Amino acid sequence: MAKKEIPANALGTVIAAHGRHYLVQAEGIKLHCVTRGKKSDVAVGDVVEYQLTSKNQGVIEAITPRQTLLYRSDQYKSKMLAANLTQLVVVVATEPSFSDDLISRALVASESSGIKAHIILNKIDVTTSLPKARERVGLYASLGYPVHEVSVTGMPETTRVTLMNLLQGQSTILIGQSGMGKSSLINLIIPDAEIATREISAALDTGKHTTTFTRLFQMDPYQGQPTSVIDSPGFQEFGLHHLSEGMLERAFPEFLPYLGKCKFYNCHHHAEPNCAVTAAIKTGDISAMRHDLFKQLVHEAAQTIGY
């Protein structure tokens, strides 16, 4: 009997990653894949070329060119969050209280990566906390970031329609602190999400650590456009040490009308005389909180090894 030939490289989408182990969604099957050597530069959302090594296992040979790449970094290393995204959605809630620092950092990351950003305000049925939450997200709405109000508990069907309209035809990552209701939103639009997560966890042999990895859920295409949602682990910090000062100033949309109008061409927008950016703070056109974050991010980038 002739030996069955292994086909040449085929394409698949990485739907989960844990260490150097990846789950690849190929044509009708899920494959447990590894990379050759010690390379681990594959991200969830990557479209990869793989070579089958057995019925349900393979080796990733190459990553096809990425449209976008989102990652965060600290002083020592960077962590890829997802590739080929078209939008980032920050999930916040009326309660518990959310972090403006995390929201702004996620928005800066989206701007620097060329990914459009939205904000979801969840749990609007908690009316006692709603006015304050609306006031806080209003800052980001004034900067041009759409804010969508939802309630999985109080308005499940309206919330589902809102989410589907937002997600259709897009590759979206949901980002948020623990407790914001991100898992409830995922389960509302993907009823089998928990089952799928358990299957992914078993395939990657991650056991009980089902919430510590990023995973991609493929949804029905919309008007011929693929649709997917990437659920990321809840995290409290979003380092951006990899962004230079020039990249950072352009990632604050409210700064853009003032760039190039300072007295000094190499103005750092801190305490220089006749700085157009700091003048805009005094007139209320730029939030002091956002400017403080800009200064903090520039400081962090300067501490990075090799900066």
PDB file of C-alpha atoms in Angstrom:
ATOM      1  CA  MET A   1       0.000   0.000   0.000  1.00  0.00           C
ATOM      2  CA  ALA A   2       1.399   3.362  -1.029  1.00  0.00           C
ATOM      3  CA  LYS A   3       2.363   5.722   1.747  1.00  0.00           C
ATOM      4  CA  LYS A   4      -0.078   8.627   2.084  1.00  0.00           C
ATOM      5  CA  GLU A   5       1.594  11.849   1.027  1.00  0.00           C
ATOM      6  CA  ILE A   6       1.560  14.825   3.395  1.00  0.00           C
ATOM      7  CA  PRO A   7       0.285  17.867   1.501  1.00  0.00           C
ATOM      8  CA  ALA A   8       2.426  20.930   0.921  1.00  0.00           C
ATOM      9  CA  ASN A   9       2.112  23.960   3.148  1.00  0.00           C
ATOM     10  CA  ALA A  10      -1.474  25.057   3.741  1.00  0.00           C
ATOM     11  CA  LEU A  11      -2.925  28.145   5.412  1.00  0.00           C
ATOM     12  CA  GLY A  12      -4.693  28.411   8.753  1.00  0.00           C
ATOM     13  CA  THR A  13      -5.537  31.010  11.414  1.00  0.00           C
ATOM     14  CA  VAL A  14      -4.018  30.914  14.888  1.00  0.00           C
ATOM     15  CA  ILE A  15      -6.941  30.899  17.333  1.00  0.00           C
ATOM     16  CA  ALA A  16      -5.017  30.392  20.604  1.00  0.00           C
ATOM     17  CA  ALA A  17      -1.479  30.412  21.910  1.00  0.00           C
ATOM     18  CA  HIS A  18       0.185  29.107  25.057  1.00  0.00           C
ATOM     19  CA  GLY A  19       3.953  29.305  25.216  1.00  0.00           C
ATOM     20  CA  ARG A  20       5.255  27.833  21.970  1.00  0.00           C
ATOM     21  CA  HIS A  21       2.097  25.799  21.395  1.00  0.00           C
ATOM     22  CA  TYR A  22      -0.565  27.090  19.037  1.00  0.00           C
ATOM     23  CA  LEU A  23      -4.020  26.006  17.978  1.00  0.00           C
ATOM     24  CA  VAL A  24      -4.559  26.623  14.277  1.00  0.00           C
ATOM     25  CA  GLN A  25      -7.991  26.637  12.660  1.00  0.00           C
ATOM     26  CA  ALA A  26      -7.543  25.146   9.226  1.00  0.00           C
ATOM     27  CA  GLU A  27     -10.113  23.987   6.676  1.00  0.00           C
ATOM     28  CA  GLY A  28     -12.678  22.249   8.892  1.00  0.00           C
ATOM     29  CA  ILE A  29     -10.144  21.090  11.494  1.00  0.00           C
ATOM     30  CA  LYS A  30      -8.171  22.388  14.468  1.00  0.00           C
ATOM     31  CA  LEU A  31      -4.477  21.564  14.576  1.00  0.00           C
ATOM     32  CA  HIS A  32      -2.082  21.602  17.521  1.00  0.00           C
ATOM     33  CA  CYS A  33       1.000  23.269  16.052  1.00  0.00           C
ATOM     34  CA  VAL A  34       4.487  24.210  17.165  1.00  0.00           C
ATOM     35  CA  THR A  35       7.115  26.405  15.547  1.00  0.00           C
ATOM     36  CA  ARG A  36      10.448  25.241  14.240  1.00  0.00           C
ATOM     37  CA  GLY A  37      13.360  25.860  16.576  1.00  0.00           C
ATOM     38  CA  LYS A  38      12.843  28.257  19.465  1.00  0.00           C
ATOM     39  CA  LYS A  39      10.889  30.901  17.576  1.00  0.00           C
ATOM     40  CA  SER A  40       7.740  32.053  19.338  1.00  0.00           C
ATOM     41  CA  ASP A  41       6.848  35.172  17.383  1.00  0.00           C
ATOM     42  CA  VAL A  42       3.400  33.925  16.367  1.00  0.00           C
ATOM     43  CA  ALA A  43       0.315  35.828  17.559  1.00  0.00           C
ATOM     44  CA  VAL A  44      -3.344  34.950  17.829  1.00  0.00           C
ATOM     45  CA  GLY A  45      -4.978  36.144  14.613  1.00  0.00           C
ATOM     46  CA  ASP A  46      -1.941  35.365  12.486  1.00  0.00           C
ATOM     47  CA  VAL A  47      -2.576  33.571   9.203  1.00  0.00           C
ATOM     48  CA  VAL A  48       0.200  31.000   8.992  1.00  0.00           C
ATOM     49  CA  GLU A  49       1.582  28.437   6.606  1.00  0.00           C
ATOM     50  CA  TYR A  50       1.708  25.043   8.266  1.00  0.00           C
ATOM     51  CA  GLN A  51       2.945  21.577   7.395  1.00  0.00           C
ATOM     52  CA  LEU A  52       0.963  18.591   8.651  1.00  0.00           C
ATOM     53  CA  THR A  53       2.982  16.122  10.727  1.00  0.00           C
ATOM     54  CA  SER A  54       0.035  13.899  11.671  1.00  0.00           C
ATOM     55  CA  LYS A  55      -3.738  13.905  11.475  1.00  0.00           C
ATOM     56  CA  ASN A  56      -4.216  16.739  13.983  1.00  0.00           C
ATOM     57  CA  GLN A  57      -0.724  18.154  14.453  1.00  0.00           C
ATOM     58  CA  GLY A  58       1.523  20.388  12.416  1.00  0.00           C
ATOM     59  CA  VAL A  59       4.501  22.709  12.264  1.00  0.00           C
ATOM     60  CA  ILE A  60       4.170  26.416  11.539  1.00  0.00           C
ATOM     61  CA  GLU A  61       6.536  27.207   8.669  1.00  0.00           C
ATOM     62  CA  ALA A  62       5.828  30.895   8.053  1.00  0.00           C
ATOM     63  CA  ILE A  63       3.639  33.831   9.032  1.00  0.00           C
ATOM     64  CA  THR A  64       1.885  35.600   6.175  1.00  0.00           C
ATOM     65  CA  PRO A  65       2.271  39.409   6.109  1.00  0.00           C
ATOM     66  CA  ARG A  66       0.290  41.066   8.895  1.00  0.00           C
ATOM     67  CA  GLN A  67      -2.121  43.941   8.381  1.00  0.00           C
ATOM     68  CA  THR A  68      -1.792  45.084  11.987  1.00  0.00           C
ATOM     69  CA  LEU A  69      -0.110  43.939  15.212  1.00  0.00           C
ATOM     70  CA  LEU A  70      -1.121  44.944  18.729  1.00  0.00           C
ATOM     71  CA  TYR A  71       1.225  44.424  21.629  1.00  0.00           C
ATOM     72  CA  ARG A  72       2.144  45.776  25.030  1.00  0.00           C
ATOM     73  CA  SER A  73       5.564  46.009  26.606  1.00  0.00           C
ATOM     74  CA  ASP A  74       7.366  46.719  29.837  1.00  0.00           C
ATOM     75  CA  GLN A  75      10.955  47.738  30.473  1.00  0.00           C
ATOM     76  CA  TYR A  76      12.329  44.317  29.592  1.00  0.00           C
ATOM     77  CA  LYS A  77      10.077  42.542  27.104  1.00  0.00           C
ATOM     78  CA  SER A  78       7.062  42.890  24.845  1.00  0.00           C
ATOM     79  CA  LYS A  79       3.996  40.667  24.562  1.00  0.00           C
ATOM     80  CA  MET A  80       2.019  40.324  21.355  1.00  0.00           C
ATOM     81  CA  LEU A  81      -1.721  40.462  21.957  1.00  0.00           C
ATOM     82  CA  ALA A  82      -3.133  39.831  18.486  1.00  0.00           C
ATOM     83  CA  ALA A  83      -2.491  40.247  14.774  1.00  0.00           C
ATOM     84  CA  ASN A  84      -4.612  41.363  11.816  1.00  0.00           C
ATOM     85  CA  LEU A  85      -7.067  43.311  13.962  1.00  0.00           C
ATOM     86  CA  THR A  86      -9.376  45.892  12.449  1.00  0.00           C
ATOM     87  CA  GLN A  87     -10.728  47.212  15.743  1.00  0.00           C
ATOM     88  CA  LEU A  88     -10.113  47.296  19.477  1.00  0.00           C
ATOM     89  CA  VAL A  89     -12.968  47.504  21.966  1.00  0.00           C
ATOM     90  CA  VAL A  90     -12.313  48.577  25.555  1.00  0.00           C
ATOM     91  CA  VAL A  91     -14.953  47.201  27.920  1.00  0.00           C
ATOM     92  CA  VAL A  92     -15.707  49.242  31.057  1.00  0.00           C
ATOM     93  CA  ALA A  93     -18.632  49.126  33.469  1.00  0.00           C
ATOM     94  CA  THR A  94     -20.597  51.318  35.815  1.00  0.00           C
ATOM     95  CA  GLU A  95     -19.215  49.175  38.623  1.00  0.00           C
ATOM     96  CA  PRO A  96     -16.687  48.150  39.750  1.00  0.00           C
ATOM     97  CA  SER A  97     -14.806  51.369  39.016  1.00  0.00           C
ATOM     98  CA  PHE A  98     -12.641  51.282  35.898  1.00  0.00           C
ATOM     99  CA  SER A  99      -9.161  52.625  35.269  1.00  0.00           C
ATOM    100  CA  ASP A 100      -8.802  55.705  33.055  1.00  0.00           C
ATOM    101  CA  ASP A 101      -5.105  54.884  32.796  1.00  0.00           C
ATOM    102  CA  LEU A 102      -5.831  51.491  31.224  1.00  0.00           C
ATOM    103  CA  ILE A 103      -8.413  52.959  28.829  1.00  0.00           C
ATOM    104  CA  SER A 104      -6.049  55.678  27.631  1.00  0.00           C
ATOM    105  CA  ARG A 105      -3.137  53.262  27.219  1.00  0.00           C
ATOM    106  CA  ALA A 106      -5.290  50.886  25.160  1.00  0.00           C
ATOM    107  CA  LEU A 107      -6.431  53.809  22.987  1.00  0.00           C
ATOM    108  CA  VAL A 108      -2.823  54.961  22.483  1.00  0.00           C
ATOM    109  CA  ALA A 109      -1.901  51.399  21.482  1.00  0.00           C
ATOM    110  CA  SER A 110      -4.749  51.315  18.964  1.00  0.00           C
ATOM    111  CA  GLU A 111      -3.779  54.686  17.475  1.00  0.00           C
ATOM    112  CA  SER A 112      -0.123  53.702  17.103  1.00  0.00           C
ATOM    113  CA  SER A 113      -1.111  50.391  15.491  1.00  0.00           C
ATOM    114  CA  GLY A 114      -3.592  51.871  13.033  1.00  0.00           C
ATOM    115  CA  ILE A 115      -6.549  50.077  14.627  1.00  0.00           C
ATOM    116  CA  LYS A 116      -9.840  51.893  15.190  1.00  0.00           C
ATOM    117  CA  ALA A 117     -11.082  51.895  18.774  1.00  0.00           C
ATOM    118  CA  HIS A 118     -14.479  51.794  20.480  1.00  0.00           C
ATOM    119  CA  ILE A 119     -15.577  51.817  24.117  1.00  0.00           C
ATOM    120  CA  ILE A 120     -18.369  49.701  25.571  1.00  0.00           C
ATOM    121  CA  LEU A 121     -19.977  50.931  28.788  1.00  0.00           C
ATOM    122  CA  ASN A 122     -21.511  47.824  30.332  1.00  0.00           C
ATOM    123  CA  LYS A 123     -23.944  47.375  33.238  1.00  0.00           C
ATOM    124  CA  ILE A 124     -25.933  50.551  32.544  1.00  0.00           C
ATOM    125  CA  ASP A 125     -28.776  48.953  34.516  1.00  0.00           C
ATOM    126  CA  VAL A 126     -26.790  49.943  37.633  1.00  0.00           C
ATOM    127  CA  THR A 127     -28.367  53.380  37.560  1.00  0.00           C
ATOM    128  CA  THR A 128     -26.805  54.753  40.754  1.00  0.00           C
ATOM    129  CA  SER A 129     -23.328  54.597  39.189  1.00  0.00           C
ATOM    130  CA  LEU A 130     -24.379  55.476  35.644  1.00  0.00           C
ATOM    131  CA  PRO A 131     -24.099  59.314  35.687  1.00  0.00           C
ATOM    132  CA  LYS A 132     -20.514  59.253  36.954  1.00  0.00           C
ATOM    133  CA  ALA A 133     -19.510  56.508  34.502  1.00  0.00           C
ATOM    134  CA  ARG A 134     -21.076  58.442  31.618  1.00  0.00           C
ATOM    135  CA  GLU A 135     -19.192  61.555  32.641  1.00  0.00           C
ATOM    136  CA  ARG A 136     -15.892  59.682  32.674  1.00  0.00           C
ATOM    137  CA  VAL A 137     -16.332  57.989  29.284  1.00  0.00           C
ATOM    138  CA  GLY A 138     -17.576  61.299  27.901  1.00  0.00           C
ATOM    139  CA  LEU A 139     -13.953  62.470  27.754  1.00  0.00           C
ATOM    140  CA  TYR A 140     -13.137  59.722  25.247  1.00  0.00           C
ATOM    141  CA  ALA A 141     -16.326  60.348  23.267  1.00  0.00           C
ATOM    142  CA  SER A 142     -15.234  63.977  22.906  1.00  0.00           C
ATOM    143  CA  LEU A 143     -11.993  62.731  21.344  1.00  0.00           C
ATOM    144  CA  GLY A 144     -13.917  60.839  18.671  1.00  0.00           C
ATOM    145  CA  TYR A 145     -14.041  57.348  20.185  1.00  0.00           C
ATOM    146  CA  PRO A 146     -17.570  55.888  19.867  1.00  0.00           C
ATOM    147  CA  VAL A 147     -19.131  54.807  23.179  1.00  0.00           C
ATOM    148  CA  HIS A 148     -21.760  52.046  23.171  1.00  0.00           C
ATOM    149  CA  GLU A 149     -23.986  51.612  26.241  1.00  0.00           C
ATOM    150  CA  VAL A 150     -25.121  48.046  26.969  1.00  0.00           C
ATOM    151  CA  SER A 151     -26.437  45.799  29.720  1.00  0.00           C
ATOM    152  CA  VAL A 152     -26.184  42.028  29.439  1.00  0.00           C
ATOM    153  CA  THR A 153     -28.472  41.621  32.457  1.00  0.00           C
ATOM    154  CA  GLY A 154     -30.996  44.400  31.866  1.00  0.00           C
ATOM    155  CA  MET A 155     -31.198  44.466  28.047  1.00  0.00           C
ATOM    156  CA  PRO A 156     -29.745  41.201  26.681  1.00  0.00           C
ATOM    157  CA  GLU A 157     -31.397  41.302  23.242  1.00  0.00           C
ATOM    158  CA  THR A 158     -30.715  45.010  22.620  1.00  0.00           C
ATOM    159  CA  THR A 159     -27.144  44.443  23.783  1.00  0.00           C
ATOM    160  CA  ARG A 160     -26.737  41.488  21.429  1.00  0.00           C
ATOM    161  CA  VAL A 161     -27.950  43.564  18.465  1.00  0.00           C
ATOM    162  CA  THR A 162     -25.598  46.418  19.415  1.00  0.00           C
ATOM    163  CA  LEU A 163     -22.645  44.038  19.624  1.00  0.00           C
ATOM    164  CA  MET A 164     -23.430  42.261  16.361  1.00  0.00           C
ATOM    165  CA  ASN A 165     -23.689  45.586  14.509  1.00  0.00           C
ATOM    166  CA  LEU A 166     -20.318  46.575  15.958  1.00  0.00           C
ATOM    167  CA  LEU A 167     -18.532  43.298  15.236  1.00  0.00           C
ATOM    168  CA  GLN A 168     -19.832  42.229  11.809  1.00  0.00           C
ATOM    169  CA  GLY A 169     -17.137  42.057   9.157  1.00  0.00           C
ATOM    170  CA  GLN A 170     -14.428  43.008  11.659  1.00  0.00           C
ATOM    171  CA  SER A 171     -11.564  41.328  13.491  1.00  0.00           C
ATOM    172  CA  THR A 172     -12.053  42.657  17.020  1.00  0.00           C
ATOM    173  CA  ILE A 173     -10.174  42.300  20.291  1.00  0.00           C
ATOM    174  CA  LEU A 174     -11.989  42.926  23.560  1.00  0.00           C
ATOM    175  CA  ILE A 175      -9.844  44.441  26.301  1.00  0.00           C
ATOM    176  CA  GLY A 176     -10.841  45.177  29.859  1.00  0.00           C
ATOM    177  CA  GLN A 177     -10.071  44.771  33.515  1.00  0.00           C
ATOM    178  CA  SER A 178     -11.489  41.820  35.418  1.00  0.00           C
ATOM    179  CA  GLY A 179     -15.063  42.403  36.556  1.00  0.00           C
ATOM    180  CA  MET A 180     -16.165  44.566  33.614  1.00  0.00           C
ATOM    181  CA  GLY A 181     -18.411  41.828  32.201  1.00  0.00           C
ATOM    182  CA  LYS A 182     -16.317  40.948  29.168  1.00  0.00           C
ATOM    183  CA  SER A 183     -16.998  37.210  29.507  1.00  0.00           C
ATOM    184  CA  SER A 184     -20.749  37.845  29.723  1.00  0.00           C
ATOM    185  CA  LEU A 185     -20.598  39.853  26.495  1.00  0.00           C
ATOM    186  CA  ILE A 186     -18.683  37.051  24.757  1.00  0.00           C
ATOM    187  CA  ASN A 187     -21.178  34.430  25.952  1.00  0.00           C
ATOM    188  CA  LEU A 188     -24.087  36.558  24.751  1.00  0.00           C
ATOM    189  CA  ILE A 189     -22.870  36.649  21.142  1.00  0.00           C
ATOM    190  CA  ILE A 190     -21.109  33.261  21.106  1.00  0.00           C
ATOM    191  CA  PRO A 191     -23.281  30.801  23.072  1.00  0.00           C
ATOM    192  CA  ASP A 192     -20.721  28.000  22.815  1.00  0.00           C
ATOM    193  CA  ALA A 193     -17.790  30.175  23.922  1.00  0.00           C
ATOM    194  CA  GLU A 194     -17.265  28.387  27.240  1.00  0.00           C
ATOM    195  CA  ILE A 195     -17.320  24.979  25.551  1.00  0.00           C
ATOM    196  CA  ALA A 196     -14.927  26.223  22.872  1.00  0.00           C
ATOM    197  CA  THR A 197     -12.602  27.639  25.527  1.00  0.00           C
ATOM    198  CA  ARG A 198     -12.492  24.311  27.362  1.00  0.00           C
ATOM    199  CA  GLU A 199     -11.714  22.528  24.096  1.00  0.00           C
ATOM    200  CA  ILE A 200      -8.946  24.998  23.307  1.00  0.00           C
ATOM    201  CA  SER A 201      -7.554  24.627  26.821  1.00  0.00           C
ATOM    202  CA  ALA A 202      -7.504  20.839  26.498  1.00  0.00           C
ATOM    203  CA  ALA A 203      -5.904  21.018  23.053  1.00  0.00           C
ATOM    204  CA  LEU A 204      -3.147  23.300  24.341  1.00  0.00           C
ATOM    205  CA  ASP A 205      -2.839  21.250  27.529  1.00  0.00           C
ATOM    206  CA  THR A 206      -3.258  24.331  29.696  1.00  0.00           C
ATOM    207  CA  GLY A 207      -5.532  22.584  32.161  1.00  0.00           C
ATOM    208  CA  LYS A 208      -7.207  24.905  34.618  1.00  0.00           C
ATOM    209  CA  HIS A 209      -5.513  28.021  33.215  1.00  0.00           C
ATOM    210  CA  THR A 210      -8.360  28.743  30.835  1.00  0.00           C
ATOM    211  CA  THR A 211      -8.408  32.477  31.494  1.00  0.00           C
ATOM    212  CA  THR A 212      -4.710  33.156  31.030  1.00  0.00           C
ATOM    213  CA  PHE A 213      -4.524  32.947  27.264  1.00  0.00           C
ATOM    214  CA  THR A 214      -5.910  34.949  24.377  1.00  0.00           C
ATOM    215  CA  ARG A 215      -8.315  33.100  22.079  1.00  0.00           C
ATOM    216  CA  LEU A 216     -10.080  33.858  18.821  1.00  0.00           C
ATOM    217  CA  PHE A 217     -13.685  32.934  18.075  1.00  0.00           C
ATOM    218  CA  GLN A 218     -14.668  32.807  14.425  1.00  0.00           C
ATOM    219  CA  MET A 219     -18.213  33.961  13.679  1.00  0.00           C
ATOM    220  CA  ASP A 220     -20.386  33.797  10.593  1.00  0.00           C
ATOM    221  CA  PRO A 221     -19.049  35.999   7.777  1.00  0.00           C
ATOM    222  CA  TYR A 222     -20.850  39.274   7.119  1.00  0.00           C
ATOM    223  CA  GLN A 223     -21.453  40.200   3.472  1.00  0.00           C
ATOM    224  CA  GLY A 224     -18.519  38.013   2.509  1.00  0.00           C
ATOM    225  CA  GLN A 225     -16.224  39.548   5.138  1.00  0.00           C
ATOM    226  CA  PRO A 226     -14.766  37.224   7.801  1.00  0.00           C
ATOM    227  CA  THR A 227     -15.811  38.096  11.338  1.00  0.00           C
ATOM    228  CA  SER A 228     -13.916  37.172  14.488  1.00  0.00           C
ATOM    229  CA  VAL A 229     -13.741  38.187  18.133  1.00  0.00           C
ATOM    230  CA  ILE A 230     -10.607  37.832  20.238  1.00  0.00           C
ATOM    231  CA  ASP A 231     -11.019  37.571  23.999  1.00  0.00           C
ATOM    232  CA  SER A 232      -7.981  38.671  25.989  1.00  0.00           C
ATOM    233  CA  PRO A 233      -7.248  37.964  29.657  1.00  0.00           C
ATOM    234  CA  GLY A 234      -8.217  40.728  32.054  1.00  0.00           C
ATOM    235  CA  PHE A 235      -5.155  42.754  32.983  1.00  0.00           C
ATOM    236  CA  GLN A 236      -4.504  45.801  35.093  1.00  0.00           C
ATOM    237  CA  GLU A 237      -1.486  47.231  33.259  1.00  0.00           C
ATOM    238  CA  PHE A 238      -0.833  48.114  29.625  1.00  0.00           C
ATOM    239  CA  GLY A 239       2.809  49.028  29.108  1.00  0.00           C
ATOM    240  CA  LEU A 240       3.812  50.944  25.982  1.00  0.00           C
ATOM    241  CA  HIS A 241       7.565  51.114  26.458  1.00  0.00           C
ATOM    242  CA  HIS A 242       8.156  50.340  22.768  1.00  0.00           C
ATOM    243  CA  LEU A 243       6.672  53.640  21.560  1.00  0.00           C
ATOM    244  CA  SER A 244       9.005  56.566  20.914  1.00  0.00           C
ATOM    245  CA  GLU A 245       8.170  60.123  21.959  1.00  0.00           C
ATOM    246  CA  GLY A 246       7.279  61.020  18.378  1.00  0.00           C
ATOM    247  CA  MET A 247       4.973  58.009  18.071  1.00  0.00           C
ATOM    248  CA  LEU A 248       3.340  58.847  21.391  1.00  0.00           C
ATOM    249  CA  GLU A 249       2.528  62.483  20.585  1.00  0.00           C
ATOM    250  CA  ARG A 250       0.831  61.394  17.358  1.00  0.00           C
ATOM    251  CA  ALA A 251      -1.186  58.736  19.219  1.00  0.00           C
ATOM    252  CA  PHE A 252      -3.066  61.417  21.178  1.00  0.00           C
ATOM    253  CA  PRO A 253      -5.600  62.728  18.640  1.00  0.00           C
ATOM    254  CA  GLU A 254      -6.239  65.891  20.652  1.00  0.00           C
ATOM    255  CA  PHE A 255      -2.546  66.823  20.274  1.00  0.00           C
ATOM    256  CA  LEU A 256      -2.585  66.707  16.465  1.00  0.00           C
ATOM    257  CA  PRO A 257      -3.962  70.244  15.800  1.00  0.00           C
ATOM    258  CA  TYR A 258      -1.114  71.696  17.895  1.00  0.00           C
ATOM    259  CA  LEU A 259       1.883  69.685  16.710  1.00  0.00           C
ATOM    260  CA  GLY A 260       4.322  71.852  14.783  1.00  0.00           C
ATOM    261  CA  LYS A 261       2.972  75.057  16.316  1.00  0.00           C
ATOM    262  CA  CYS A 262       5.268  75.198  19.356  1.00  0.00           C
ATOM    263  CA  LYS A 263       8.056  77.783  19.565  1.00  0.00           C
ATOM    264  CA  PHE A 264      10.734  75.081  19.433  1.00  0.00           C
ATOM    265  CA  TYR A 265      10.669  72.465  16.693  1.00  0.00           C
ATOM    266  CA  ASN A 266      11.878  69.793  19.135  1.00  0.00           C
ATOM    267  CA  CYS A 267       9.422  70.725  21.889  1.00  0.00           C
ATOM    268  CA  HIS A 268       8.722  67.880  24.348  1.00  0.00           C
ATOM    269  CA  HIS A 269       5.389  69.422  25.435  1.00  0.00           C
ATOM    270  CA  HIS A 270       6.386  69.342  29.092  1.00  0.00           C
ATOM    271  CA  ALA A 271       7.397  72.764  30.402  1.00  0.00           C
ATOM    272  CA  GLU A 272       8.925  74.522  27.382  1.00  0.00           C
ATOM    273  CA  PRO A 273       7.929  78.157  26.797  1.00  0.00           C
ATOM    274  CA  ASN A 274       5.301  78.893  24.139  1.00  0.00           C
ATOM    275  CA  CYS A 275       4.297  75.246  23.806  1.00  0.00           C
ATOM    276  CA  ALA A 276       1.058  74.963  21.857  1.00  0.00           C
ATOM    277  CA  VAL A 277       0.101  71.715  23.607  1.00  0.00           C
ATOM    278  CA  THR A 278       0.465  73.026  27.179  1.00  0.00           C
ATOM    279  CA  ALA A 279      -1.324  76.232  26.136  1.00  0.00           C
ATOM    280  CA  ALA A 280      -4.252  74.069  25.016  1.00  0.00           C
ATOM    281  CA  ILE A 281      -4.392  72.540  28.488  1.00  0.00           C
ATOM    282  CA  LYS A 282      -4.892  75.976  29.994  1.00  0.00           C
ATOM    283  CA  THR A 283      -7.788  76.676  27.622  1.00  0.00           C
ATOM    284  CA  GLY A 284      -9.362  73.285  28.382  1.00  0.00           C
ATOM    285  CA  ASP A 285      -8.897  71.924  24.857  1.00  0.00           C
ATOM    286  CA  ILE A 286      -6.604  69.177  26.141  1.00  0.00           C
ATOM    287  CA  SER A 287      -7.298  67.246  29.338  1.00  0.00           C
ATOM    288  CA  ALA A 288      -4.617  67.622  32.021  1.00  0.00           C
ATOM    289  CA  MET A 289      -5.105  63.924  32.881  1.00  0.00           C
ATOM    290  CA  ARG A 290      -4.335  62.894  29.313  1.00  0.00           C
ATOM    291  CA  HIS A 291      -1.291  65.169  29.185  1.00  0.00           C
ATOM    292  CA  ASP A 292      -0.026  63.649  32.446  1.00  0.00           C
ATOM    293  CA  LEU A 293      -0.339  60.207  30.868  1.00  0.00           C
ATOM    294  CA  PHE A 294       1.620  61.386  27.822  1.00  0.00           C
ATOM    295  CA  LYS A 295       4.456  62.575  30.075  1.00  0.00           C
ATOM    296  CA  GLN A 296       4.366  59.282  32.003  1.00  0.00           C
ATOM    297  CA  LEU A 297       4.544  57.217  28.796  1.00  0.00           C
ATOM    298  CA  VAL A 298       7.485  59.256  27.505  1.00  0.00           C
ATOM    299  CA  HIS A 299       9.241  58.715  30.850  1.00  0.00           C
ATOM    300  CA  GLU A 300       8.608  54.965  30.709  1.00  0.00           C
ATOM    301  CA  ALA A 301       9.911  54.702  27.148  1.00  0.00           C
ATOM    302  CA  ALA A 302      13.105  56.508  28.179  1.00  0.00           C
ATOM    303  CA  GLN A 303      13.728  53.829  30.841  1.00  0.00           C
ATOM    304  CA  THR A 304      13.530  50.974  28.381  1.00  0.00           C
ATOM    305  CA  ILE A 305      16.697  49.001  27.834  1.00  0.00           C
ATOM    306  CA  GLY A 306      18.185  49.873  24.467  1.00  0.00           C
ATOM    307  CA  TYR A 307      15.977  52.949  24.053  1.00  0.00           C
TER     308      TYR A 307
END
